[in-house]
Tab-separated table of C-alpha atoms in Angstrom:
chain	number	residue	atom	x	y	z
F	13	MET	CA	-22.384	-25.562	-0.577
F	14	THR	CA	-19.439	-27.875	-1.185
F	15	SER	CA	-17.015	-26.857	-3.900
F	16	ALA	CA	-13.914	-28.982	-3.455
F	17	SER	CA	-13.028	-32.539	-4.315
F	18	GLY	CA	-9.719	-34.255	-3.690
F	19	THR	CA	-7.730	-36.711	-5.755
F	20	ARG	CA	-5.208	-39.415	-4.988
F	21	ASP	CA	-2.281	-37.236	-6.051
F	22	GLY	CA	-3.180	-34.620	-3.448
F	23	SER	CA	-4.621	-32.073	-5.870
F	24	VAL	CA	-7.997	-30.492	-5.176
F	25	THR	CA	-10.679	-29.030	-7.435
F	26	SER	CA	-12.233	-25.975	-5.832
F	27	LEU	CA	-14.790	-23.245	-6.459
F	28	VAL	CA	-13.535	-21.137	-3.549
F	29	PRO	CA	-12.292	-18.135	-5.619
F	30	ALA	CA	-15.461	-17.962	-7.720
F	31	ARG	CA	-17.657	-18.225	-4.631
F	32	MET	CA	-15.793	-15.337	-2.962
F	33	ASP	CA	-16.015	-13.128	-6.064
F	34	ARG	CA	-19.785	-13.544	-6.526
F	35	LEU	CA	-20.618	-12.278	-3.008
F	36	PRO	CA	-22.555	-8.999	-2.658
F	37	TRP	CA	-21.135	-6.247	-0.453
F	38	THR	CA	-22.043	-6.917	3.180
F	39	ARG	CA	-21.082	-6.139	6.762
F	40	PHE	CA	-18.364	-8.791	6.514
F	41	HIS	CA	-16.579	-6.762	3.841
F	42	TRP	CA	-16.873	-3.602	5.925
F	43	SER	CA	-15.185	-5.443	8.789
F	44	VAL	CA	-12.323	-6.325	6.437
F	45	VAL	CA	-12.009	-2.708	5.287
F	46	VAL	CA	-12.019	-1.278	8.815
F	47	GLY	CA	-9.973	-4.028	10.444
F	48	LEU	CA	-7.243	-4.155	7.825
F	49	GLY	CA	-7.376	-0.676	6.310
F	50	VAL	CA	-6.271	1.059	9.506
F	51	SER	CA	-2.633	0.222	8.662
F	52	TRP	CA	-2.223	3.190	6.345
F	53	ILE	CA	-3.841	5.554	8.833
F	54	LEU	CA	-1.273	4.404	11.395
F	55	ASP	CA	1.604	4.959	8.966
F	56	GLY	CA	0.447	8.473	8.102
F	57	LEU	CA	-0.045	9.244	11.775
F	58	GLU	CA	3.442	7.942	12.601
F	59	ILE	CA	5.179	9.985	9.911
F	60	GLN	CA	3.428	13.212	10.858
F	61	ILE	CA	3.922	12.817	14.619
F	62	VAL	CA	7.651	12.274	14.168
F	63	SER	CA	8.127	14.918	11.459
F	64	ASN	CA	7.371	17.716	13.918
F	65	ALA	CA	10.171	16.463	16.202
F	66	GLY	CA	8.526	17.563	19.442
F	67	PHE	CA	11.008	15.304	21.227
F	68	LYS	CA	14.080	17.146	19.899
F	69	ALA	CA	14.567	19.579	22.778
F	70	ASP	CA	13.374	17.173	25.468
F	71	LEU	CA	15.920	14.501	24.490
F	72	GLY	CA	18.635	16.971	23.470
F	73	LEU	CA	18.836	15.764	19.869
F	74	SER	CA	20.579	17.464	16.955
F	75	ASN	CA	18.998	18.086	13.551
F	76	GLN	CA	21.043	15.171	12.238
F	77	ASP	CA	19.641	12.894	14.963
F	78	VAL	CA	16.093	13.862	14.030
F	79	ALA	CA	16.734	13.291	10.321
F	80	SER	CA	18.326	9.909	10.997
F	81	LEU	CA	15.209	8.740	12.866
F	82	GLY	CA	13.266	9.041	9.624
F	83	SER	CA	15.852	6.916	7.843
F	84	ILE	CA	15.809	4.338	10.639
F	85	TYR	CA	12.013	4.054	10.401
F	86	LEU	CA	12.316	3.685	6.624
F	87	VAL	CA	14.917	0.913	6.932
F	88	GLY	CA	12.634	-0.834	9.416
F	89	GLN	CA	9.778	-0.667	6.908
F	90	VAL	CA	11.888	-2.213	4.151
F	91	VAL	CA	13.166	-5.014	6.385
F	92	GLY	CA	9.667	-5.642	7.752
F	93	ALA	CA	8.142	-5.811	4.277
F	94	LEU	CA	10.759	-8.274	3.024
F	95	VAL	CA	10.728	-10.547	6.088
F	96	PHE	CA	7.019	-10.567	6.836
F	97	GLY	CA	6.052	-10.548	3.169
F	98	ARG	CA	7.740	-13.917	2.753
F	99	LEU	CA	6.238	-15.229	5.981
F	100	SER	CA	2.780	-14.084	4.866
F	101	ASP	CA	3.056	-16.222	1.738
F	102	LYS	CA	4.357	-19.174	3.741
F	103	LEU	CA	2.350	-19.034	6.990
F	104	GLY	CA	-0.811	-17.207	5.953
F	105	ARG	CA	-2.199	-13.674	5.836
F	106	ARG	CA	-4.069	-13.783	9.132
F	107	LYS	CA	-1.137	-14.826	11.330
F	108	LEU	CA	0.946	-12.044	9.867
F	109	PHE	CA	-1.574	-9.218	9.994
F	110	ILE	CA	-2.052	-9.991	13.693
F	111	LEU	CA	1.707	-10.240	14.330
F	112	THR	CA	2.722	-7.126	12.383
F	113	LEU	CA	0.135	-4.957	14.116
F	114	ALA	CA	1.328	-6.243	17.495
F	115	ILE	CA	4.934	-5.399	16.573
F	116	TYR	CA	3.889	-1.895	15.557
F	117	LEU	CA	1.973	-1.414	18.824
F	118	ILE	CA	5.034	-2.368	20.846
F	119	GLY	CA	7.475	-0.319	18.768
F	120	SER	CA	5.471	2.896	18.728
F	121	GLY	CA	4.195	2.644	22.289
F	122	VAL	CA	7.567	1.943	23.872
F	123	ALA	CA	9.179	4.701	21.773
F	124	GLY	CA	6.998	7.144	23.712
F	125	LEU	CA	8.936	6.204	26.855
F	126	ALA	CA	12.338	7.046	25.351
F	127	GLN	CA	14.907	8.937	27.394
F	128	ASP	CA	17.686	9.131	24.824
F	129	PHE	CA	18.351	8.889	21.087
F	130	TRP	CA	19.320	5.226	20.906
F	131	PHE	CA	16.301	4.010	22.849
F	132	LEU	CA	14.053	6.002	20.527
F	133	ALA	CA	15.934	4.822	17.417
F	134	VAL	CA	15.617	1.129	18.311
F	135	PHE	CA	11.874	1.301	18.783
F	136	ARG	CA	11.356	3.509	15.737
F	137	PHE	CA	12.999	0.662	13.820
F	138	VAL	CA	10.654	-1.843	15.494
F	139	ALA	CA	7.605	0.276	14.604
F	140	GLY	CA	8.891	0.418	11.023
F	141	LEU	CA	9.177	-3.376	10.973
F	142	GLY	CA	5.509	-3.671	11.883
F	143	ILE	CA	4.256	-1.128	9.347
F	144	GLY	CA	6.430	-2.585	6.573
F	145	GLY	CA	5.023	-6.034	7.282
F	146	GLU	CA	1.524	-4.564	7.204
F	147	TYR	CA	2.001	-3.276	3.654
F	148	ALA	CA	2.751	-6.783	2.374
F	149	ALA	CA	0.297	-8.869	4.405
F	150	ILE	CA	-2.628	-6.441	4.349
F	151	ASN	CA	-2.688	-5.690	0.610
F	152	SER	CA	-2.682	-9.429	-0.056
F	153	ALA	CA	-5.467	-10.161	2.415
F	154	ILE	CA	-7.697	-7.322	1.219
F	155	ASP	CA	-7.433	-8.281	-2.441
F	156	GLU	CA	-8.103	-11.950	-1.690
F	157	LEU	CA	-11.144	-11.263	0.517
F	158	ILE	CA	-12.874	-8.477	-1.458
F	159	PRO	CA	-15.074	-9.498	-4.451
F	160	ALA	CA	-13.655	-8.725	-7.899
F	161	LYS	CA	-16.132	-5.993	-8.839
F	162	TYR	CA	-15.274	-3.969	-5.713
F	163	ARG	CA	-11.586	-4.810	-5.367
F	164	GLY	CA	-10.096	-1.910	-7.294
F	165	HIS	CA	-11.768	1.071	-5.664
F	166	VAL	CA	-11.768	-0.513	-2.205
F	167	ASP	CA	-8.028	-1.194	-2.328
F	168	ILE	CA	-7.253	2.265	-3.741
F	169	ALA	CA	-9.412	4.039	-1.160
F	170	ILE	CA	-7.827	2.103	1.687
F	171	ASN	CA	-4.307	2.922	0.514
F	172	GLY	CA	-5.323	6.583	0.295
F	173	THR	CA	-6.308	6.686	3.973
F	174	TYR	CA	-2.619	7.201	4.756
F	175	TRP	CA	-3.393	10.884	4.299
F	176	GLY	CA	-6.249	10.753	6.766
F	177	GLY	CA	-3.714	9.529	9.319
F	178	ALA	CA	-1.284	12.269	8.306
F	179	ALA	CA	-3.963	14.943	8.748
F	180	LEU	CA	-4.894	13.444	12.121
F	181	GLY	CA	-1.244	13.516	13.171
F	182	ALA	CA	-0.840	17.130	12.069
F	183	ALA	CA	-3.938	18.160	14.035
F	184	ALA	CA	-2.718	16.255	17.088
F	185	ASN	CA	0.680	17.934	16.899
F	186	ILE	CA	-0.837	21.410	16.921
F	187	TYR	CA	-2.542	20.572	20.210
F	188	LEU	CA	-0.006	18.256	21.825
F	189	LEU	CA	3.077	20.354	21.106
F	190	ASP	CA	1.521	23.554	22.412
F	191	THR	CA	3.206	24.132	25.778
F	192	ALA	CA	0.038	25.837	26.969
F	193	ASN	CA	-1.598	22.392	26.935
F	194	PHE	CA	1.246	20.020	27.833
F	195	SER	CA	4.795	20.343	29.065
F	196	GLU	CA	7.621	19.870	26.585
F	197	SER	CA	8.369	16.374	27.909
F	198	ILE	CA	4.774	15.103	27.834
F	199	GLY	CA	3.026	16.231	24.643
F	200	TRP	CA	5.223	14.363	22.147
F	201	ARG	CA	4.996	11.176	24.220
F	202	ILE	CA	1.211	11.264	24.067
F	203	GLY	CA	1.552	11.607	20.297
F	204	PHE	CA	3.488	8.340	20.149
F	205	PHE	CA	0.739	6.625	22.138
F	206	LEU	CA	-2.054	7.661	19.718
F	207	GLY	CA	-1.242	4.963	17.159
F	208	PRO	CA	-1.087	2.110	19.688
F	209	VAL	CA	-4.388	3.189	21.277
F	210	LEU	CA	-6.047	3.042	17.856
F	211	GLY	CA	-4.240	-0.212	17.061
F	212	ILE	CA	-5.355	-1.933	20.261
F	213	ALA	CA	-8.981	-1.278	19.334
F	214	ILE	CA	-8.414	-2.660	15.849
F	215	ILE	CA	-6.499	-5.784	16.861
F	216	PHE	CA	-9.650	-7.146	18.523
F	217	LEU	CA	-11.555	-6.639	15.273
F	218	ARG	CA	-8.828	-8.402	13.310
F	219	ARG	CA	-9.253	-11.488	15.455
F	220	HIS	CA	-12.617	-12.017	13.739
F	221	ILE	CA	-11.292	-11.629	10.185
F	222	PRO	CA	-10.697	-15.099	8.709
F	223	GLU	CA	-7.680	-16.413	6.863
F	224	SER	CA	-7.810	-15.887	3.114
F	225	PRO	CA	-9.686	-18.915	1.687
F	226	ARG	CA	-7.590	-18.551	-1.453
F	227	TRP	CA	-4.397	-18.972	0.576
F	228	LEU	CA	-5.874	-21.974	2.413
F	229	MET	CA	-6.900	-23.580	-0.883
F	230	THR	CA	-3.365	-23.444	-2.309
F	231	HIS	CA	-1.639	-24.608	0.887
F	232	GLY	CA	-3.252	-27.992	1.445
F	233	LYS	CA	-6.026	-26.710	3.719
F	234	GLU	CA	-8.948	-27.119	1.355
F	235	GLN	CA	-11.396	-28.143	4.087
F	236	ASP	CA	-10.540	-25.034	6.103
F	237	ALA	CA	-11.055	-22.990	2.929
F	238	GLU	CA	-14.452	-24.630	2.382
F	239	ASP	CA	-15.508	-24.034	5.981
F	240	THR	CA	-14.397	-20.402	5.890
F	241	VAL	CA	-16.282	-19.612	2.688
F	242	ALA	CA	-19.358	-21.466	3.965
F	243	ARG	CA	-19.380	-19.323	7.131
F	244	ILE	CA	-19.044	-16.132	5.095
F	245	GLU	CA	-21.837	-17.234	2.741
F	246	ALA	CA	-24.118	-18.078	5.656
F	247	GLU	CA	-23.487	-14.636	7.157
F	248	VAL	CA	-24.201	-12.959	3.817
F	249	GLU	CA	-27.446	-14.891	3.343
F	250	ARG	CA	-28.625	-14.004	6.856
F	251	GLU	CA	-27.860	-10.346	6.303
F	252	SER	CA	-29.340	-10.108	2.801
F	253	GLY	CA	-32.314	-12.385	3.421
F	254	ARG	CA	-31.811	-14.199	0.127
F	255	LYS	CA	-30.028	-17.318	-1.003
F	256	LEU	CA	-26.840	-16.973	-3.020
F	257	GLU	CA	-26.776	-18.298	-6.555
F	258	THR	CA	-24.956	-21.554	-7.263
F	259	VAL	CA	-21.518	-21.218	-8.854
F	260	PRO	CA	-21.132	-23.360	-12.015
F	261	GLN	CA	-18.533	-26.121	-11.905
F	262	SER	CA	-16.908	-24.625	-15.010
F	263	LYS	CA	-15.357	-21.967	-12.764
F	264	ALA	CA	-13.512	-24.541	-10.641
F	265	LEU	CA	-9.740	-24.571	-10.298
F	266	THR	CA	-7.651	-27.700	-9.783
F	267	VAL	CA	-4.612	-27.009	-7.638
F	268	THR	CA	-1.868	-28.999	-6.001
F	269	PRO	CA	-0.834	-27.660	-2.560
F	270	MET	CA	2.398	-25.646	-2.288
F	271	ASP	CA	3.975	-25.090	1.116
F	272	ASN	CA	6.822	-22.918	-0.079
F	273	VAL	CA	8.023	-21.050	-3.159
F	274	GLY	CA	11.786	-20.901	-3.566
F	275	PHE	CA	13.689	-17.776	-4.544
F	276	LEU	CA	14.677	-19.266	-7.903
F	277	THR	CA	11.026	-19.806	-8.729
F	278	ILE	CA	10.209	-16.249	-7.669
F	279	ALA	CA	12.996	-14.892	-9.879
F	280	ARG	CA	11.774	-17.022	-12.777
F	281	VAL	CA	8.193	-15.780	-12.369
F	282	LEU	CA	9.170	-12.111	-12.098
F	283	LEU	CA	11.887	-11.992	-14.735
F	284	LYS	CA	11.028	-14.752	-17.206
F	285	GLN	CA	7.336	-15.573	-16.969
F	286	TYR	CA	6.056	-12.031	-16.374
F	287	PRO	CA	8.860	-9.609	-17.326
F	288	THR	CA	6.640	-6.802	-18.605
F	289	ARG	CA	4.392	-7.040	-15.558
F	290	THR	CA	7.531	-6.670	-13.467
F	291	LEU	CA	8.427	-3.607	-15.528
F	292	VAL	CA	4.973	-2.114	-14.948
F	293	GLY	CA	5.029	-2.789	-11.193
F	294	ALA	CA	8.549	-1.437	-10.717
F	295	THR	CA	7.930	1.662	-12.841
F	296	MET	CA	4.669	2.565	-11.120
F	297	MET	CA	6.072	2.088	-7.630
F	298	ILE	CA	9.349	3.932	-8.284
F	299	THR	CA	7.817	6.921	-10.064
F	300	GLN	CA	5.108	7.600	-7.468
F	301	ALA	CA	7.551	7.180	-4.573
F	302	PHE	CA	10.055	9.542	-6.191
F	303	LEU	CA	7.493	12.300	-6.749
F	304	TYR	CA	5.834	11.929	-3.365
F	305	ASN	CA	9.005	12.024	-1.332
F	306	ALA	CA	10.411	14.849	-3.448
F	307	ILE	CA	7.448	17.128	-2.703
F	308	PHE	CA	6.257	15.872	0.677
F	309	PHE	CA	9.601	16.085	2.457
F	310	THR	CA	10.532	19.481	0.996
F	311	TYR	CA	7.233	21.381	0.817
F	312	ALA	CA	7.960	23.230	4.079
F	313	LEU	CA	11.418	24.237	2.803
F	314	VAL	CA	9.859	25.610	-0.400
F	315	LEU	CA	7.271	27.622	1.519
F	316	THR	CA	9.835	29.091	3.913
F	317	ASN	CA	12.702	29.704	1.486
F	318	PHE	CA	10.808	30.976	-1.563
F	319	PHE	CA	7.548	32.335	-0.157
F	320	GLY	CA	8.771	33.760	3.165
F	321	LEU	CA	6.528	31.761	5.472
F	322	LYS	CA	7.548	30.995	9.031
F	323	THR	CA	8.159	27.320	9.809
F	324	ALA	CA	5.185	27.225	12.203
F	325	GLU	CA	2.898	28.529	9.453
F	326	THR	CA	3.669	25.649	7.083
F	327	SER	CA	1.585	23.234	9.179
F	328	VAL	CA	-1.558	25.164	8.240
F	329	TYR	CA	-0.780	24.667	4.551
F	330	PHE	CA	-0.348	20.935	5.102
F	331	PHE	CA	-4.036	20.304	5.773
F	332	PRO	CA	-5.419	21.084	2.292
F	333	PHE	CA	-2.525	19.108	0.825
F	334	ALA	CA	-3.417	16.090	2.980
F	335	ILE	CA	-7.146	16.385	2.321
F	336	GLY	CA	-6.580	16.543	-1.444
F	337	ASN	CA	-4.477	13.377	-1.210
F	338	LEU	CA	-7.200	11.671	0.826
F	339	LEU	CA	-10.083	12.629	-1.478
F	340	GLY	CA	-8.340	11.629	-4.724
F	341	PRO	CA	-8.421	7.849	-4.162
F	342	ILE	CA	-11.913	7.982	-2.643
F	343	ILE	CA	-13.464	9.962	-5.507
F	344	LEU	CA	-11.483	8.544	-8.434
F	345	GLY	CA	-11.142	4.962	-7.181
F	346	ARG	CA	-14.447	3.730	-8.614
F	347	PHE	CA	-13.360	4.619	-12.145
F	348	PHE	CA	-10.513	2.085	-11.882
F	349	ASP	CA	-13.240	-0.593	-11.756
F	350	THR	CA	-15.523	0.931	-14.418
F	351	TRP	CA	-13.366	2.719	-16.971
F	352	GLY	CA	-10.386	0.417	-16.500
F	353	ARG	CA	-7.028	0.077	-14.744
F	354	ARG	CA	-4.674	1.088	-17.548
F	355	GLN	CA	-6.749	4.067	-18.614
F	356	MET	CA	-7.116	5.462	-15.097
F	357	ILE	CA	-3.490	4.861	-14.152
F	358	PHE	CA	-2.397	6.739	-17.267
F	359	LEU	CA	-4.870	9.565	-16.593
F	360	THR	CA	-3.888	10.054	-12.944
F	361	TYR	CA	-0.155	9.911	-13.584
F	362	LEU	CA	-0.452	12.178	-16.645
F	363	VAL	CA	-2.638	14.870	-15.057
F	364	SER	CA	-0.544	15.005	-11.877
F	365	GLY	CA	2.580	15.470	-13.994
F	366	LEU	CA	1.051	18.156	-16.227
F	367	VAL	CA	-0.313	20.163	-13.285
F	368	LEU	CA	3.076	20.030	-11.578
F	369	ALA	CA	4.786	21.176	-14.804
F	370	THR	CA	2.353	24.096	-15.117
F	371	SER	CA	3.093	25.197	-11.566
F	372	ALA	CA	6.829	24.913	-12.289
F	373	PHE	CA	6.680	27.609	-14.993
F	374	LEU	CA	4.622	29.912	-12.777
F	375	PHE	CA	6.993	29.251	-9.877
F	376	ARG	CA	10.044	30.166	-11.953
F	377	ALA	CA	8.355	33.401	-13.059
F	378	ASP	CA	7.546	34.227	-9.396
F	379	ALA	CA	3.938	34.649	-10.535
F	380	ILE	CA	2.167	32.740	-7.739
F	381	SER	CA	1.747	33.113	-3.981
F	382	ALA	CA	2.241	30.430	-1.356
F	383	GLY	CA	-1.507	29.758	-1.348
F	384	VAL	CA	-1.654	29.298	-5.113
F	385	GLN	CA	1.408	27.038	-5.006
F	386	VAL	CA	-0.360	24.831	-2.455
F	387	VAL	CA	-3.510	24.797	-4.626
F	388	PHE	CA	-1.420	23.452	-7.524
F	389	TRP	CA	0.067	20.807	-5.243
F	390	CYS	CA	-3.424	19.857	-4.044
F	391	ILE	CA	-4.700	19.404	-7.599
F	392	SER	CA	-1.609	17.513	-8.733
F	393	PHE	CA	-1.668	15.151	-5.791
F	394	PHE	CA	-5.435	14.672	-5.898
F	395	PHE	CA	-4.646	12.680	-9.038
F	396	ALA	CA	-1.206	11.426	-7.961
F	397	SER	CA	-2.614	9.954	-4.749
F	398	ALA	CA	-5.104	7.808	-6.668
F	399	GLY	CA	-2.312	6.753	-9.031
F	400	ALA	CA	0.067	5.949	-6.187
F	401	SER	CA	-2.601	3.864	-4.445
F	402	SER	CA	-3.252	1.996	-7.688
F	403	ALA	CA	0.442	1.054	-7.805
F	404	TYR	CA	-0.019	-1.106	-4.687
F	405	LEU	CA	-3.195	-2.570	-6.155
F	406	THR	CA	-1.385	-3.378	-9.400
F	407	VAL	CA	1.548	-5.273	-7.913
F	408	SER	CA	-0.899	-7.215	-5.740
F	409	GLU	CA	-3.088	-8.265	-8.686
F	410	ILE	CA	-0.661	-9.171	-11.444
F	411	PHE	CA	1.438	-11.891	-9.785
F	412	PRO	CA	0.506	-15.401	-8.585
F	413	LEU	CA	-1.159	-15.904	-5.224
F	414	GLU	CA	1.690	-17.972	-3.779
F	415	LEU	CA	4.131	-15.053	-3.986
F	416	ARG	CA	1.705	-12.129	-3.791
F	417	SER	CA	2.961	-10.750	-0.468
F	418	GLN	CA	6.578	-11.186	-1.478
F	419	ALA	CA	6.003	-9.395	-4.778
F	420	ILE	CA	4.472	-6.465	-2.906
F	421	SER	CA	7.419	-6.400	-0.494
F	422	TYR	CA	10.025	-6.413	-3.283
F	423	PHE	CA	8.402	-3.547	-5.168
F	424	PHE	CA	7.775	-1.661	-1.933
F	425	ALA	CA	11.461	-1.968	-0.986
F	426	LEU	CA	12.536	-0.856	-4.467
F	427	ALA	CA	10.230	2.157	-4.286
F	428	GLN	CA	11.553	3.141	-0.866
F	429	VAL	CA	15.138	3.148	-2.138
F	430	PHE	CA	14.301	5.554	-4.972
F	431	GLY	CA	11.966	7.507	-2.728
F	432	ALA	CA	14.772	8.064	-0.217
F	433	ILE	CA	16.929	9.630	-2.934
F	434	ALA	CA	14.326	12.219	-3.951
F	435	PRO	CA	14.457	14.503	-0.856
F	436	LEU	CA	18.244	14.671	-1.139
F	437	ILE	CA	18.029	15.752	-4.776
F	438	TYR	CA	15.301	18.315	-4.192
F	439	GLY	CA	16.950	19.617	-1.035
F	440	ALA	CA	19.981	20.431	-3.188
F	441	PHE	CA	17.716	22.102	-5.786
F	442	ILE	CA	16.220	24.325	-3.073
F	443	GLY	CA	19.608	25.313	-1.647
F	444	ASP	CA	19.407	28.600	0.270
F	445	GLY	CA	16.328	29.749	-1.641
F	446	SER	CA	18.158	32.381	-3.675
F	447	ASP	CA	17.678	30.776	-7.109
F	448	ARG	CA	14.411	29.311	-8.430
F	449	GLU	CA	15.918	27.823	-11.576
F	450	PRO	CA	17.218	24.511	-10.112
F	451	LEU	CA	13.887	23.726	-8.440
F	452	PHE	CA	12.046	24.637	-11.656
F	453	TRP	CA	13.987	21.889	-13.450
F	454	GLY	CA	13.420	19.622	-10.466
F	455	TYR	CA	9.660	20.037	-10.824
F	456	LEU	CA	9.890	19.295	-14.541
F	457	LEU	CA	11.887	16.169	-13.657
F	458	GLY	CA	9.152	15.044	-11.259
F	459	SER	CA	6.527	15.748	-13.899
F	460	ALA	CA	8.382	13.714	-16.528
F	461	VAL	CA	8.899	10.834	-14.106
F	462	MET	CA	5.162	10.570	-13.414
F	463	ILE	CA	4.179	10.829	-17.063
F	464	ILE	CA	6.643	8.070	-17.952
F	465	GLY	CA	5.073	5.875	-15.246
F	466	GLY	CA	1.622	6.460	-16.731
F	467	VAL	CA	2.739	5.700	-20.279
F	468	VAL	CA	4.398	2.421	-19.239
F	469	ALA	CA	1.212	1.344	-17.441
F	470	LEU	CA	-0.954	2.281	-20.430
F	471	VAL	CA	1.185	0.354	-22.922
F	472	PHE	CA	2.166	-2.699	-20.871
F	473	GLY	CA	-0.432	-2.784	-18.099
F	474	VAL	CA	-3.003	-5.488	-17.461
F	475	ASP	CA	-6.761	-5.089	-17.838
F	476	ALA	CA	-7.711	-6.321	-14.376
F	477	ALA	CA	-10.897	-4.367	-13.687
F	478	ARG	CA	-13.734	-6.511	-12.273
F	479	LYS	CA	-11.825	-9.723	-12.999
F	480	GLY	CA	-11.125	-12.467	-10.480
F	481	LEU	CA	-7.527	-12.638	-9.292
F	482	GLU	CA	-7.200	-16.106	-10.813
F	483	ASP	CA	-8.419	-14.780	-14.181
F	484	ILE	CA	-5.707	-12.126	-14.118
F	485	THR	CA	-2.956	-14.491	-13.002
F	486	GLN	CA	-3.291	-18.214	-12.364
F	487	PRO	CA	-1.787	-19.451	-9.101
F	488	LEU	CA	1.456	-21.400	-9.492
F	489	SER	CA	-0.337	-24.394	-8.019
F	490	VAL	CA	-3.023	-24.569	-10.709
F	491	LEU	CA	-3.019	-27.842	-12.646
F	492	THR	CA	-4.110	-27.700	-16.268
F	493	GLY	CA	-3.132	-31.230	-17.135
F	494	LYS	CA	-1.099	-34.172	-15.925
F	495	ASP	CA	2.511	-33.308	-15.070
F	496	SER	CA	1.916	-29.615	-15.746
F	497	VAL	CA	3.777	-28.498	-12.644
F	498	ASP	CA	7.456	-27.661	-12.854
F	499	THR	CA	9.297	-29.083	-9.861
F	500	GLY	CA	12.671	-27.646	-10.724
F	501	PRO	CA	15.245	-26.265	-8.269
F	502	GLY	CA	13.985	-23.758	-5.765
F	503	SER	CA	10.343	-24.437	-6.447
F	504	GLY	CA	9.392	-26.005	-3.140
F	505	THR	CA	6.692	-28.581	-3.798
F	506	GLY	CA	6.000	-27.218	-7.240
F	507	GLY	CA	6.836	-24.431	-9.629
F	508	PRO	CA	4.856	-22.397	-12.139
F	509	SER	CA	2.294	-24.163	-14.235
F	510	THR	CA	3.569	-24.154	-17.788
F	511	ALA	CA	0.345	-25.175	-19.508
F	512	GLY	CA	-2.578	-22.871	-20.023
F	513	ARG	CA	-1.172	-19.990	-17.999
F	514	ALA	CA	-2.124	-16.420	-18.773
F	515	PRO	CA	0.130	-14.656	-21.310
F	516	ASP	CA	2.531	-12.095	-19.939
F	517	ALA	CA	1.315	-8.529	-19.546
F	518	GLY	CA	-0.278	-6.623	-22.382
F	519	ARG	CA	-3.925	-5.690	-22.526
F	520	ASN	CA	-4.928	-9.247	-23.385
F	521	SER	CA	-3.469	-10.721	-20.213
């Protein structure tokens, strides 16, 4: 099936997006999920392996050294997201999701050979670069390759697998850091090698995942886009045993290729063309990051200081917390495609905040045990995890294709900044564990933050469920009439289309 036709001015009329969105779920889509979705498992595994600091005694590190390694990894993630996010929009999704995984493999694997703090710090930064780049490139690729009717719950479930990696890392630590199984200098090194071993297996699968046809279409590679979609369609027809329906020409898009989008154009799109969408994306990302880091990085301190648990015992309580976070996106994700994005975002943010607030009052009254406290966290974050995953889906859907990866990277970086502040605030609330009142107000703060995020999404969010990406937001390169492309400063070969574009935000967007 041919769906593109060129013109003398270099523009092309294409049915590529519509053809991708009408595909049934097949083995090809599973390969995308497995090959690209492993990124979040690796991140969760990384965080959990390092959080137990099995290397502390072996390398002679102080508590401050251990804490700084987390910050170094975080900085690496932010830098990686910003750098590779831009490259993903410029050079293509596929090149970047191969490169970023390779960088992670090197950074994490070599870190396992460290003999001192600085060697470990450098390669923790490198591993962070790779994972940060993954967040930008992978979310873009998944959303552009998965059909519209599956996109929401697939993306949310994949983002939620971070907690599967965290649970895997926690289980590995219990075994690897037990001196009855491995010496003090060996166990933690094996832990650092787990991610690269998994990544090496996945990188071969990624070699068979094609470039996003949508990206090819908007970057002057329409024939490559046509060939890629044709191969996918042929594979689907072989697997299903039936011929795909023809896509009507009325669903075609006419685009003019764009090799680069300047920073002025990006600023104009985010702040002028789609200001309320920018508000929604920033609010959702900041609020979920604040709550998650506030609880996740201090839960062990709460259990030891207020409930009298030993530090070693807190690992046991981590597993139900991680499993609740993993199940939330998997179970609730489908409703984001059926009931609707705004409604489900509001529900998940609201319920997580209300459950946390309820536990805060019981905590202040010293009316619950450590087990009950963890049950409240599990329930709250069952919903919060689905909401947090939907934040990544949202910022990927509501901005134009040509700057999709960069938009994700900007909001990711913003969220990490606010997320880094949260543990400091809540650590101060916990203090020496002698007074529950400050942490009570801290929990109410976290509750209010999440509820505010849900309200903003409900009021200003976009109804994107089961809609094609181009129906939610037209690419900058879409032509709706002669001379409809702005070629102002910073726009590369073209700026935002000013005619016929989707209105900003709101439920009618």
